[in-house]
Amino acid sequence: MTAVDALVLSRPDITDTFRQVFARELPELTLHDAADRVDPLAIRYLMTWHPPGDIRATYPNLEILFSLGAGVDQFDRHDLPPAAILVRLVDDNLAEMMRDYVCMAVLALLRDLPAYIAQQRNAEWKPLRVAMARERRIGLLGLGRLGRAVIGGLRGFGPELLGWSRSPRSIEGVRCFHGASGLEALLPQSDILVCLLPLTEETRNILDARTLAKLPHGAGLVHVGRGQQLDRAAFAEALDTGRISAAFLDVIDPEPLPRDDPLWSHPKVVLTPHVACQTRADSAARAIVAAIRRHRAGELPAGFVPRDRGY
C-alpha cells in the first residue's frame, strides 16, 4: 500500500478544504480522507471529531490525534498509542464566535428578551423595567482561551465581571476565584452565570441543584460548555421556582432533544443547536498545519492536551 502521513475523517466539504490547504502548505505530506483506503500503519496524524474505534490498535504509529473542535471529551486518552498526543483545535475563529454568542445571550437576558418573546406569542404589550449592564454582575465559569475572548467582548458593556477557574488566574478587570471555595463565593454574586467549562469528571453535573440554589433569585444562565454539565431536573426546578429567570442553552444532553421534550417550547428558555462555535474548515486546516510544523520542529503544538488533565 502507498505510505501515508495524515488522515482526516470528516464531512466532504471539510475534507476537500483540508486537501487544498495541505497541498499548498505541506506538500511533502500526503493527506487522505478515507480510512478504508490507506495503510493504517503509515498514519502519523489523524484529524477527526468523532473518534474511530480502537485507535491504539488500528493506528499504532500515530503521533498526534487532532480534534476538529475546541472540545476533546469525546476521546478516550487511554485508547491512544503510548507515544501519541492529543491536540484540541486552537483557532481564533472559534474564540470570536464564542465571544459573539455569549455577548448576544447576556445582552438578551439583561434586556429580558425571552420574556418579550413569550409576550409576543401571547399578544401581550407589557414593558419591563430596564436593567443597565453596569448594574449587573456576570459570573464566568472557565477562564481559558474562550473565556478570555468572552471577557474581552463583555467588558465594553460595563458589567462587573467575575471569573472562576480550577487554578488561580489573574485577569485585568475581572475578580477571579478558584477552587471549591471560590465557586461557593462566586455563585451568590452572579446575576447571570455563563458556563464555558470543558467536560471532565470534575465538571460533569456541575450545574446541579446545589450550584443553582446558590445563585441569586432570578438569575440568568448561559450554558455553552457541555450538555452533561447541566442537571436537567435541577434546572427545571430552578425555572419553576424562579431561581433561574431565563436561560440560553446551546448545549444539552441528549443532543438533539426528543421532539416531545418540554424545553423546546419553554417560555423561559432559548435553545440553540450547539452552534456557539462551529469549525471553519479553512482556518482549522491552517491551525493544524501550524501545529504539525511545531511538532516536526520538536515543539509542543498549541492546543496540546496533557493526558492527566482532560482539556
PDB file of N, CA and C in Angstrom, residues 157-254:
ATOM      1  N   PHE A 157     -19.412  46.554  27.635  1.00  0.00           N
ATOM      2  CA  PHE A 157     -20.795  46.866  28.024  1.00  0.00           C
ATOM      3  C   PHE A 157     -20.905  47.315  29.472  1.00  0.00           C
ATOM      4  N   GLY A 158     -19.853  47.128  30.255  1.00  0.00           N
ATOM      5  CA  GLY A 158     -19.809  47.703  31.588  1.00  0.00           C
ATOM      6  C   GLY A 158     -20.254  46.887  32.763  1.00  0.00           C
ATOM      7  N   PRO A 159     -20.612  45.580  32.631  1.00  0.00           N
ATOM      8  CA  PRO A 159     -20.993  44.837  33.830  1.00  0.00           C
ATOM      9  C   PRO A 159     -19.772  44.512  34.677  1.00  0.00           C
ATOM     10  N   GLU A 160     -20.017  44.225  35.940  1.00  0.00           N
ATOM     11  CA  GLU A 160     -18.935  43.721  36.784  1.00  0.00           C
ATOM     12  C   GLU A 160     -18.678  42.275  36.390  1.00  0.00           C
ATOM     13  N   LEU A 161     -17.422  41.935  36.146  1.00  0.00           N
ATOM     14  CA  LEU A 161     -17.074  40.605  35.665  1.00  0.00           C
ATOM     15  C   LEU A 161     -16.394  39.806  36.767  1.00  0.00           C
ATOM     16  N   LEU A 162     -16.914  38.601  36.985  1.00  0.00           N
ATOM     17  CA  LEU A 162     -16.337  37.665  37.935  1.00  0.00           C
ATOM     18  C   LEU A 162     -15.973  36.402  37.166  1.00  0.00           C
ATOM     19  N   GLY A 163     -14.858  35.798  37.521  1.00  0.00           N
ATOM     20  CA  GLY A 163     -14.432  34.614  36.800  1.00  0.00           C
ATOM     21  C   GLY A 163     -13.973  33.511  37.737  1.00  0.00           C
ATOM     22  N   TRP A 164     -14.253  32.263  37.346  1.00  0.00           N
ATOM     23  CA  TRP A 164     -13.836  31.120  38.157  1.00  0.00           C
ATOM     24  C   TRP A 164     -13.069  30.126  37.301  1.00  0.00           C
ATOM     25  N   SER A 165     -12.039  29.563  37.885  1.00  0.00           N
ATOM     26  CA  SER A 165     -11.255  28.521  37.237  1.00  0.00           C
ATOM     27  C   SER A 165     -10.783  27.532  38.290  1.00  0.00           C
ATOM     28  N   ARG A 166     -10.279  26.400  37.823  1.00  0.00           N
ATOM     29  CA  ARG A 166      -9.812  25.378  38.757  1.00  0.00           C
ATOM     30  C   ARG A 166      -8.588  25.860  39.535  1.00  0.00           C
ATOM     31  N   SER A 167      -7.679  26.526  38.839  1.00  0.00           N
ATOM     32  CA  SER A 167      -6.462  27.024  39.471  1.00  0.00           C
ATOM     33  C   SER A 167      -6.455  28.554  39.430  1.00  0.00           C
ATOM     34  N   PRO A 168      -5.613  29.201  40.221  1.00  0.00           N
ATOM     35  CA  PRO A 168      -5.634  30.666  40.299  1.00  0.00           C
ATOM     36  C   PRO A 168      -5.320  31.331  38.962  1.00  0.00           C
ATOM     37  N   ARG A 169      -6.029  32.401  38.659  1.00  0.00           N
ATOM     38  CA  ARG A 169      -5.797  33.220  37.478  1.00  0.00           C
ATOM     39  C   ARG A 169      -5.826  34.684  37.893  1.00  0.00           C
ATOM     40  N   SER A 170      -5.186  35.508  37.106  1.00  0.00           N
ATOM     41  CA  SER A 170      -5.235  36.950  37.314  1.00  0.00           C
ATOM     42  C   SER A 170      -5.517  37.604  35.971  1.00  0.00           C
ATOM     43  N   ILE A 171      -6.664  38.279  35.853  1.00  0.00           N
ATOM     44  CA  ILE A 171      -7.082  38.917  34.618  1.00  0.00           C
ATOM     45  C   ILE A 171      -7.504  40.342  34.936  1.00  0.00           C
ATOM     46  N   GLU A 172      -6.962  41.288  34.225  1.00  0.00           N
ATOM     47  CA  GLU A 172      -7.272  42.689  34.480  1.00  0.00           C
ATOM     48  C   GLU A 172      -8.766  42.939  34.308  1.00  0.00           C
ATOM     49  N   GLY A 173      -9.351  43.608  35.286  1.00  0.00           N
ATOM     50  CA  GLY A 173     -10.752  43.962  35.213  1.00  0.00           C
ATOM     51  C   GLY A 173     -11.706  42.855  35.597  1.00  0.00           C
ATOM     52  N   VAL A 174     -11.189  41.739  36.081  1.00  0.00           N
ATOM     53  CA  VAL A 174     -12.033  40.604  36.451  1.00  0.00           C
ATOM     54  C   VAL A 174     -11.702  40.190  37.882  1.00  0.00           C
ATOM     55  N   ARG A 175     -12.710  40.031  38.704  1.00  0.00           N
ATOM     56  CA  ARG A 175     -12.494  39.456  40.034  1.00  0.00           C
ATOM     57  C   ARG A 175     -12.441  37.946  39.886  1.00  0.00           C
ATOM     58  N   CYS A 176     -11.283  37.377  40.119  1.00  0.00           N
ATOM     59  CA  CYS A 176     -11.058  35.962  39.846  1.00  0.00           C
ATOM     60  C   CYS A 176     -11.180  35.122  41.111  1.00  0.00           C
ATOM     61  N   PHE A 177     -11.814  33.971  40.964  1.00  0.00           N
ATOM     62  CA  PHE A 177     -11.981  32.998  42.033  1.00  0.00           C
ATOM     63  C   PHE A 177     -11.464  31.651  41.530  1.00  0.00           C
ATOM     64  N   HIS A 178     -11.117  30.772  42.446  1.00  0.00           N
ATOM     65  CA  HIS A 178     -10.670  29.453  42.020  1.00  0.00           C
ATOM     66  C   HIS A 178     -10.977  28.423  43.100  1.00  0.00           C
ATOM     67  N   GLY A 179     -10.995  27.169  42.676  1.00  0.00           N
ATOM     68  CA  GLY A 179     -11.204  26.077  43.608  1.00  0.00           C
ATOM     69  C   GLY A 179     -12.631  26.014  44.130  1.00  0.00           C
ATOM     70  N   ALA A 180     -12.886  25.031  44.983  1.00  0.00           N
ATOM     71  CA  ALA A 180     -14.232  24.817  45.514  1.00  0.00           C
ATOM     72  C   ALA A 180     -14.742  26.016  46.291  1.00  0.00           C
ATOM     73  N   SER A 181     -13.897  26.585  47.132  1.00  0.00           N
ATOM     74  CA  SER A 181     -14.324  27.737  47.931  1.00  0.00           C
ATOM     75  C   SER A 181     -14.585  28.951  47.050  1.00  0.00           C
ATOM     76  N   GLY A 182     -13.806  29.085  45.981  1.00  0.00           N
ATOM     77  CA  GLY A 182     -14.016  30.195  45.069  1.00  0.00           C
ATOM     78  C   GLY A 182     -15.350  30.102  44.341  1.00  0.00           C
ATOM     79  N   LEU A 183     -15.736  28.877  43.970  1.00  0.00           N
ATOM     80  CA  LEU A 183     -17.025  28.696  43.311  1.00  0.00           C
ATOM     81  C   LEU A 183     -18.160  29.053  44.262  1.00  0.00           C
ATOM     82  N   GLU A 184     -18.018  28.649  45.516  1.00  0.00           N
ATOM     83  CA  GLU A 184     -19.028  28.984  46.519  1.00  0.00           C
ATOM     84  C   GLU A 184     -19.175  30.494  46.672  1.00  0.00           C
ATOM     85  N   ALA A 185     -18.075  31.218  46.545  1.00  0.00           N
ATOM     86  CA  ALA A 185     -18.118  32.675  46.703  1.00  0.00           C
ATOM     87  C   ALA A 185     -18.667  33.367  45.461  1.00  0.00           C
ATOM     88  N   LEU A 186     -18.385  32.830  44.277  1.00  0.00           N
ATOM     89  CA  LEU A 186     -18.806  33.479  43.034  1.00  0.00           C
ATOM     90  C   LEU A 186     -20.305  33.344  42.784  1.00  0.00           C
ATOM     91  N   LEU A 187     -20.871  32.193  43.047  1.00  0.00           N
ATOM     92  CA  LEU A 187     -22.252  31.926  42.644  1.00  0.00           C
ATOM     93  C   LEU A 187     -23.264  32.932  43.195  1.00  0.00           C
ATOM     94  N   PRO A 188     -23.250  33.259  44.498  1.00  0.00           N
ATOM     95  CA  PRO A 188     -24.268  34.183  45.009  1.00  0.00           C
ATOM     96  C   PRO A 188     -24.140  35.603  44.444  1.00  0.00           C
ATOM     97  N   GLN A 189     -23.010  35.905  43.807  1.00  0.00           N
ATOM     98  CA  GLN A 189     -22.793  37.235  43.263  1.00  0.00           C
ATOM     99  C   GLN A 189     -23.084  37.330  41.762  1.00  0.00           C
ATOM    100  N   SER A 190     -23.509  36.223  41.135  1.00  0.00           N
ATOM    101  CA  SER A 190     -23.649  36.163  39.684  1.00  0.00           C
ATOM    102  C   SER A 190     -25.100  36.371  39.272  1.00  0.00           C
ATOM    103  N   ASP A 191     -25.403  37.578  38.791  1.00  0.00           N
ATOM    104  CA  ASP A 191     -26.748  37.842  38.281  1.00  0.00           C
ATOM    105  C   ASP A 191     -27.000  37.046  36.998  1.00  0.00           C
ATOM    106  N   ILE A 192     -25.960  36.839  36.225  1.00  0.00           N
ATOM    107  CA  ILE A 192     -26.008  35.942  35.071  1.00  0.00           C
ATOM    108  C   ILE A 192     -24.792  35.038  35.161  1.00  0.00           C
ATOM    109  N   LEU A 193     -25.003  33.735  35.071  1.00  0.00           N
ATOM    110  CA  LEU A 193     -23.916  32.765  35.128  1.00  0.00           C
ATOM    111  C   LEU A 193     -23.682  32.208  33.730  1.00  0.00           C
ATOM    112  N   VAL A 194     -22.430  32.225  33.295  1.00  0.00           N
ATOM    113  CA  VAL A 194     -22.038  31.712  31.979  1.00  0.00           C
ATOM    114  C   VAL A 194     -21.121  30.517  32.197  1.00  0.00           C
ATOM    115  N   CYS A 195     -21.515  29.351  31.686  1.00  0.00           N
ATOM    116  CA  CYS A 195     -20.677  28.156  31.817  1.00  0.00           C
ATOM    117  C   CYS A 195     -19.953  27.899  30.506  1.00  0.00           C
ATOM    118  N   LEU A 196     -18.615  27.985  30.548  1.00  0.00           N
ATOM    119  CA  LEU A 196     -17.751  27.742  29.400  1.00  0.00           C
ATOM    120  C   LEU A 196     -16.806  26.583  29.649  1.00  0.00           C
ATOM    121  N   LEU A 197     -17.088  25.772  30.639  1.00  0.00           N
ATOM    122  CA  LEU A 197     -16.141  24.762  31.081  1.00  0.00           C
ATOM    123  C   LEU A 197     -16.051  23.580  30.115  1.00  0.00           C
ATOM    124  N   PRO A 198     -14.875  22.973  30.015  1.00  0.00           N
ATOM    125  CA  PRO A 198     -14.762  21.697  29.304  1.00  0.00           C
ATOM    126  C   PRO A 198     -15.383  20.597  30.151  1.00  0.00           C
ATOM    127  N   LEU A 199     -15.705  19.497  29.527  1.00  0.00           N
ATOM    128  CA  LEU A 199     -16.292  18.375  30.255  1.00  0.00           C
ATOM    129  C   LEU A 199     -15.194  17.481  30.801  1.00  0.00           C
ATOM    130  N   THR A 200     -15.141  17.379  32.119  1.00  0.00           N
ATOM    131  CA  THR A 200     -14.248  16.454  32.807  1.00  0.00           C
ATOM    132  C   THR A 200     -15.067  15.773  33.902  1.00  0.00           C
ATOM    133  N   GLU A 201     -14.474  14.818  34.585  1.00  0.00           N
ATOM    134  CA  GLU A 201     -15.189  14.185  35.684  1.00  0.00           C
ATOM    135  C   GLU A 201     -15.530  15.197  36.767  1.00  0.00           C
ATOM    136  N   GLU A 202     -14.685  16.227  36.927  1.00  0.00           N
ATOM    137  CA  GLU A 202     -14.937  17.248  37.941  1.00  0.00           C
ATOM    138  C   GLU A 202     -16.064  18.191  37.536  1.00  0.00           C
ATOM    139  N   THR A 203     -16.254  18.409  36.234  1.00  0.00           N
ATOM    140  CA  THR A 203     -17.279  19.371  35.811  1.00  0.00           C
ATOM    141  C   THR A 203     -18.591  18.699  35.401  1.00  0.00           C
ATOM    142  N   ARG A 204     -18.615  17.391  35.310  1.00  0.00           N
ATOM    143  CA  ARG A 204     -19.860  16.698  34.978  1.00  0.00           C
ATOM    144  C   ARG A 204     -20.898  16.995  36.065  1.00  0.00           C
ATOM    145  N   ASN A 205     -22.093  17.449  35.656  1.00  0.00           N
ATOM    146  CA  ASN A 205     -23.176  17.803  36.588  1.00  0.00           C
ATOM    147  C   ASN A 205     -22.809  18.945  37.520  1.00  0.00           C
ATOM    148  N   ILE A 206     -21.887  19.808  37.106  1.00  0.00           N
ATOM    149  CA  ILE A 206     -21.516  20.920  37.971  1.00  0.00           C
ATOM    150  C   ILE A 206     -22.679  21.884  38.158  1.00  0.00           C
ATOM    151  N   LEU A 207     -23.567  21.964  37.168  1.00  0.00           N
ATOM    152  CA  LEU A 207     -24.755  22.819  37.292  1.00  0.00           C
ATOM    153  C   LEU A 207     -25.889  21.969  37.866  1.00  0.00           C
ATOM    154  N   ASP A 208     -25.727  21.597  39.121  1.00  0.00           N
ATOM    155  CA  ASP A 208     -26.708  20.736  39.781  1.00  0.00           C
ATOM    156  C   ASP A 208     -27.574  21.566  40.727  1.00  0.00           C
ATOM    157  N   ALA A 209     -28.399  20.904  41.500  1.00  0.00           N
ATOM    158  CA  ALA A 209     -29.324  21.606  42.388  1.00  0.00           C
ATOM    159  C   ALA A 209     -28.579  22.476  43.407  1.00  0.00           C
ATOM    160  N   ARG A 210     -27.489  21.955  43.922  1.00  0.00           N
ATOM    161  CA  ARG A 210     -26.730  22.711  44.929  1.00  0.00           C
ATOM    162  C   ARG A 210     -26.129  23.971  44.326  1.00  0.00           C
ATOM    163  N   THR A 211     -25.575  23.860  43.126  1.00  0.00           N
ATOM    164  CA  THR A 211     -24.977  25.019  42.467  1.00  0.00           C
ATOM    165  C   THR A 211     -26.039  26.058  42.115  1.00  0.00           C
ATOM    166  N   LEU A 212     -27.119  25.611  41.484  1.00  0.00           N
ATOM    167  CA  LEU A 212     -28.156  26.553  41.043  1.00  0.00           C
ATOM    168  C   LEU A 212     -28.829  27.242  42.227  1.00  0.00           C
ATOM    169  N   ALA A 213     -28.932  26.544  43.349  1.00  0.00           N
ATOM    170  CA  ALA A 213     -29.576  27.134  44.524  1.00  0.00           C
ATOM    171  C   ALA A 213     -28.771  28.276  45.119  1.00  0.00           C
ATOM    172  N   LYS A 214     -27.500  28.329  44.821  1.00  0.00           N
ATOM    173  CA  LYS A 214     -26.647  29.389  45.363  1.00  0.00           C
ATOM    174  C   LYS A 214     -26.680  30.669  44.532  1.00  0.00           C
ATOM    175  N   LEU A 215     -27.305  30.620  43.356  1.00  0.00           N
ATOM    176  CA  LEU A 215     -27.413  31.821  42.539  1.00  0.00           C
ATOM    177  C   LEU A 215     -28.439  32.777  43.143  1.00  0.00           C
ATOM    178  N   PRO A 216     -28.331  34.069  42.863  1.00  0.00           N
ATOM    179  CA  PRO A 216     -29.370  34.998  43.319  1.00  0.00           C
ATOM    180  C   PRO A 216     -30.719  34.616  42.706  1.00  0.00           C
ATOM    181  N   HIS A 217     -31.788  34.865  43.425  1.00  0.00           N
ATOM    182  CA  HIS A 217     -33.114  34.576  42.880  1.00  0.00           C
ATOM    183  C   HIS A 217     -33.345  35.413  41.623  1.00  0.00           C
ATOM    184  N   GLY A 218     -33.771  34.751  40.537  1.00  0.00           N
ATOM    185  CA  GLY A 218     -33.994  35.452  39.288  1.00  0.00           C
ATOM    186  C   GLY A 218     -32.774  35.570  38.407  1.00  0.00           C
ATOM    187  N   ALA A 219     -31.745  34.790  38.684  1.00  0.00           N
ATOM    188  CA  ALA A 219     -30.519  34.846  37.882  1.00  0.00           C
ATOM    189  C   ALA A 219     -30.774  34.303  36.477  1.00  0.00           C
ATOM    190  N   GLY A 220     -29.918  34.722  35.547  1.00  0.00           N
ATOM    191  CA  GLY A 220     -29.940  34.176  34.200  1.00  0.00           C
ATOM    192  C   GLY A 220     -28.822  33.166  34.033  1.00  0.00           C
ATOM    193  N   LEU A 221     -28.975  32.279  33.047  1.00  0.00           N
ATOM    194  CA  LEU A 221     -27.971  31.254  32.777  1.00  0.00           C
ATOM    195  C   LEU A 221     -27.684  31.199  31.289  1.00  0.00           C
ATOM    196  N   VAL A 222     -26.396  31.186  30.955  1.00  0.00           N
ATOM    197  CA  VAL A 222     -25.947  30.947  29.585  1.00  0.00           C
ATOM    198  C   VAL A 222     -25.056  29.715  29.636  1.00  0.00           C
ATOM    199  N   HIS A 223     -25.491  28.647  28.969  1.00  0.00           N
ATOM    200  CA  HIS A 223     -24.730  27.396  29.041  1.00  0.00           C
ATOM    201  C   HIS A 223     -24.183  27.056  27.664  1.00  0.00           C
ATOM    202  N   VAL A 224     -22.856  27.165  27.537  1.00  0.00           N
ATOM    203  CA  VAL A 224     -22.168  26.864  26.282  1.00  0.00           C
ATOM    204  C   VAL A 224     -21.017  25.893  26.506  1.00  0.00           C
ATOM    205  N   GLY A 225     -21.044  25.187  27.640  1.00  0.00           N
ATOM    206  CA  GLY A 225     -19.997  24.211  27.937  1.00  0.00           C
ATOM    207  C   GLY A 225     -20.307  22.883  27.276  1.00  0.00           C
ATOM    208  N   ARG A 226     -20.818  21.927  28.069  1.00  0.00           N
ATOM    209  CA  ARG A 226     -21.221  20.625  27.570  1.00  0.00           C
ATOM    210  C   ARG A 226     -22.550  20.234  28.220  1.00  0.00           C
ATOM    211  N   GLY A 227     -23.378  19.534  27.454  1.00  0.00           N
ATOM    212  CA  GLY A 227     -24.698  19.191  27.942  1.00  0.00           C
ATOM    213  C   GLY A 227     -24.693  18.398  29.229  1.00  0.00           C
ATOM    214  N   GLN A 228     -23.694  17.528  29.405  1.00  0.00           N
ATOM    215  CA  GLN A 228     -23.651  16.667  30.592  1.00  0.00           C
ATOM    216  C   GLN A 228     -23.306  17.431  31.870  1.00  0.00           C
ATOM    217  N   GLN A 229     -23.041  18.720  31.748  1.00  0.00           N
ATOM    218  CA  GLN A 229     -22.753  19.520  32.942  1.00  0.00           C
ATOM    219  C   GLN A 229     -24.016  20.045  33.612  1.00  0.00           C
ATOM    220  N   LEU A 230     -25.145  19.975  32.912  1.00  0.00           N
ATOM    221  CA  LEU A 230     -26.396  20.528  33.436  1.00  0.00           C
ATOM    222  C   LEU A 230     -27.300  19.418  33.933  1.00  0.00           C
ATOM    223  N   ASP A 231     -27.680  19.491  35.200  1.00  0.00           N
ATOM    224  CA  ASP A 231     -28.643  18.565  35.787  1.00  0.00           C
ATOM    225  C   ASP A 231     -30.030  19.023  35.339  1.00  0.00           C
ATOM    226  N   ARG A 232     -30.639  18.256  34.422  1.00  0.00           N
ATOM    227  CA  ARG A 232     -31.893  18.690  33.806  1.00  0.00           C
ATOM    228  C   ARG A 232     -33.010  18.853  34.844  1.00  0.00           C
ATOM    229  N   ALA A 233     -33.109  17.935  35.769  1.00  0.00           N
ATOM    230  CA  ALA A 233     -34.172  18.004  36.776  1.00  0.00           C
ATOM    231  C   ALA A 233     -33.990  19.223  37.676  1.00  0.00           C
ATOM    232  N   ALA A 234     -32.755  19.463  38.090  1.00  0.00           N
ATOM    233  CA  ALA A 234     -32.483  20.622  38.936  1.00  0.00           C
ATOM    234  C   ALA A 234     -32.737  21.922  38.184  1.00  0.00           C
ATOM    235  N   PHE A 235     -32.399  21.934  36.908  1.00  0.00           N
ATOM    236  CA  PHE A 235     -32.636  23.123  36.088  1.00  0.00           C
ATOM    237  C   PHE A 235     -34.132  23.396  35.941  1.00  0.00           C
ATOM    238  N   ALA A 236     -34.915  22.363  35.698  1.00  0.00           N
ATOM    239  CA  ALA A 236     -36.363  22.533  35.568  1.00  0.00           C
ATOM    240  C   ALA A 236     -36.961  23.089  36.857  1.00  0.00           C
ATOM    241  N   GLU A 237     -36.501  22.581  37.994  1.00  0.00           N
ATOM    242  CA  GLU A 237     -36.999  23.081  39.268  1.00  0.00           C
ATOM    243  C   GLU A 237     -36.610  24.538  39.478  1.00  0.00           C
ATOM    244  N   ALA A 238     -35.366  24.892  39.083  1.00  0.00           N
ATOM    245  CA  ALA A 238     -34.918  26.276  39.230  1.00  0.00           C
ATOM    246  C   ALA A 238     -35.735  27.230  38.369  1.00  0.00           C
ATOM    247  N   LEU A 239     -36.144  26.778  37.192  1.00  0.00           N
ATOM    248  CA  LEU A 239     -37.028  27.586  36.349  1.00  0.00           C
ATOM    249  C   LEU A 239     -38.408  27.741  37.002  1.00  0.00           C
ATOM    250  N   ASP A 240     -38.949  26.647  37.528  1.00  0.00           N
ATOM    251  CA  ASP A 240     -40.291  26.671  38.107  1.00  0.00           C
ATOM    252  C   ASP A 240     -40.364  27.557  39.344  1.00  0.00           C
ATOM    253  N   THR A 241     -39.281  27.580  40.128  1.00  0.00           N
ATOM    254  CA  THR A 241     -39.284  28.368  41.358  1.00  0.00           C
ATOM    255  C   THR A 241     -38.857  29.810  41.140  1.00  0.00           C
ATOM    256  N   GLY A 242     -38.379  30.124  39.933  1.00  0.00           N
ATOM    257  CA  GLY A 242     -37.914  31.477  39.666  1.00  0.00           C
ATOM    258  C   GLY A 242     -36.470  31.716  40.044  1.00  0.00           C
ATOM    259  N   ARG A 243     -35.798  30.691  40.572  1.00  0.00           N
ATOM    260  CA  ARG A 243     -34.368  30.844  40.863  1.00  0.00           C
ATOM    261  C   ARG A 243     -33.632  31.234  39.577  1.00  0.00           C
ATOM    262  N   ILE A 244     -33.983  30.574  38.468  1.00  0.00           N
ATOM    263  CA  ILE A 244     -33.498  30.964  37.150  1.00  0.00           C
ATOM    264  C   ILE A 244     -34.645  31.679  36.430  1.00  0.00           C
ATOM    265  N   SER A 245     -34.423  32.925  36.042  1.00  0.00           N
ATOM    266  CA  SER A 245     -35.483  33.683  35.378  1.00  0.00           C
ATOM    267  C   SER A 245     -35.556  33.363  33.893  1.00  0.00           C
ATOM    268  N   ALA A 246     -34.414  33.064  33.277  1.00  0.00           N
ATOM    269  CA  ALA A 246     -34.365  32.739  31.859  1.00  0.00           C
ATOM    270  C   ALA A 246     -32.992  32.158  31.551  1.00  0.00           C
ATOM    271  N   ALA A 247     -32.910  31.425  30.437  1.00  0.00           N
ATOM    272  CA  ALA A 247     -31.648  30.765  30.102  1.00  0.00           C
ATOM    273  C   ALA A 247     -31.484  30.647  28.603  1.00  0.00           C
ATOM    274  N   PHE A 248     -30.227  30.735  28.180  1.00  0.00           N
ATOM    275  CA  PHE A 248     -29.821  30.374  26.825  1.00  0.00           C
ATOM    276  C   PHE A 248     -29.043  29.076  26.940  1.00  0.00           C
ATOM    277  N   LEU A 249     -29.491  28.044  26.241  1.00  0.00           N
ATOM    278  CA  LEU A 249     -28.813  26.753  26.252  1.00  0.00           C
ATOM    279  C   LEU A 249     -28.356  26.429  24.836  1.00  0.00           C
ATOM    280  N   ASP A 250     -27.052  26.373  24.638  1.00  0.00           N
ATOM    281  CA  ASP A 250     -26.518  25.962  23.337  1.00  0.00           C
ATOM    282  C   ASP A 250     -26.111  24.497  23.359  1.00  0.00           C
ATOM    283  N   VAL A 251     -26.010  23.936  24.549  1.00  0.00           N
ATOM    284  CA  VAL A 251     -25.667  22.521  24.706  1.00  0.00           C
ATOM    285  C   VAL A 251     -26.667  21.889  25.649  1.00  0.00           C
ATOM    286  N   ILE A 252     -26.955  20.623  25.418  1.00  0.00           N
ATOM    287  CA  ILE A 252     -27.949  19.910  26.214  1.00  0.00           C
ATOM    288  C   ILE A 252     -27.645  18.421  26.081  1.00  0.00           C
ATOM    289  N   ASP A 253     -28.175  17.639  26.981  1.00  0.00           N
ATOM    290  CA  ASP A 253     -27.994  16.191  26.909  1.00  0.00           C
ATOM    291  C   ASP A 253     -29.360  15.527  27.029  1.00  0.00           C
ATOM    292  N   PRO A 254     -29.810  14.812  25.973  1.00  0.00           N
ATOM    293  CA  PRO A 254     -29.077  14.475  24.744  1.00  0.00           C
ATOM    294  C   PRO A 254     -29.208  15.567  23.687  1.00  0.00           C
TER     295      PRO A 254
END
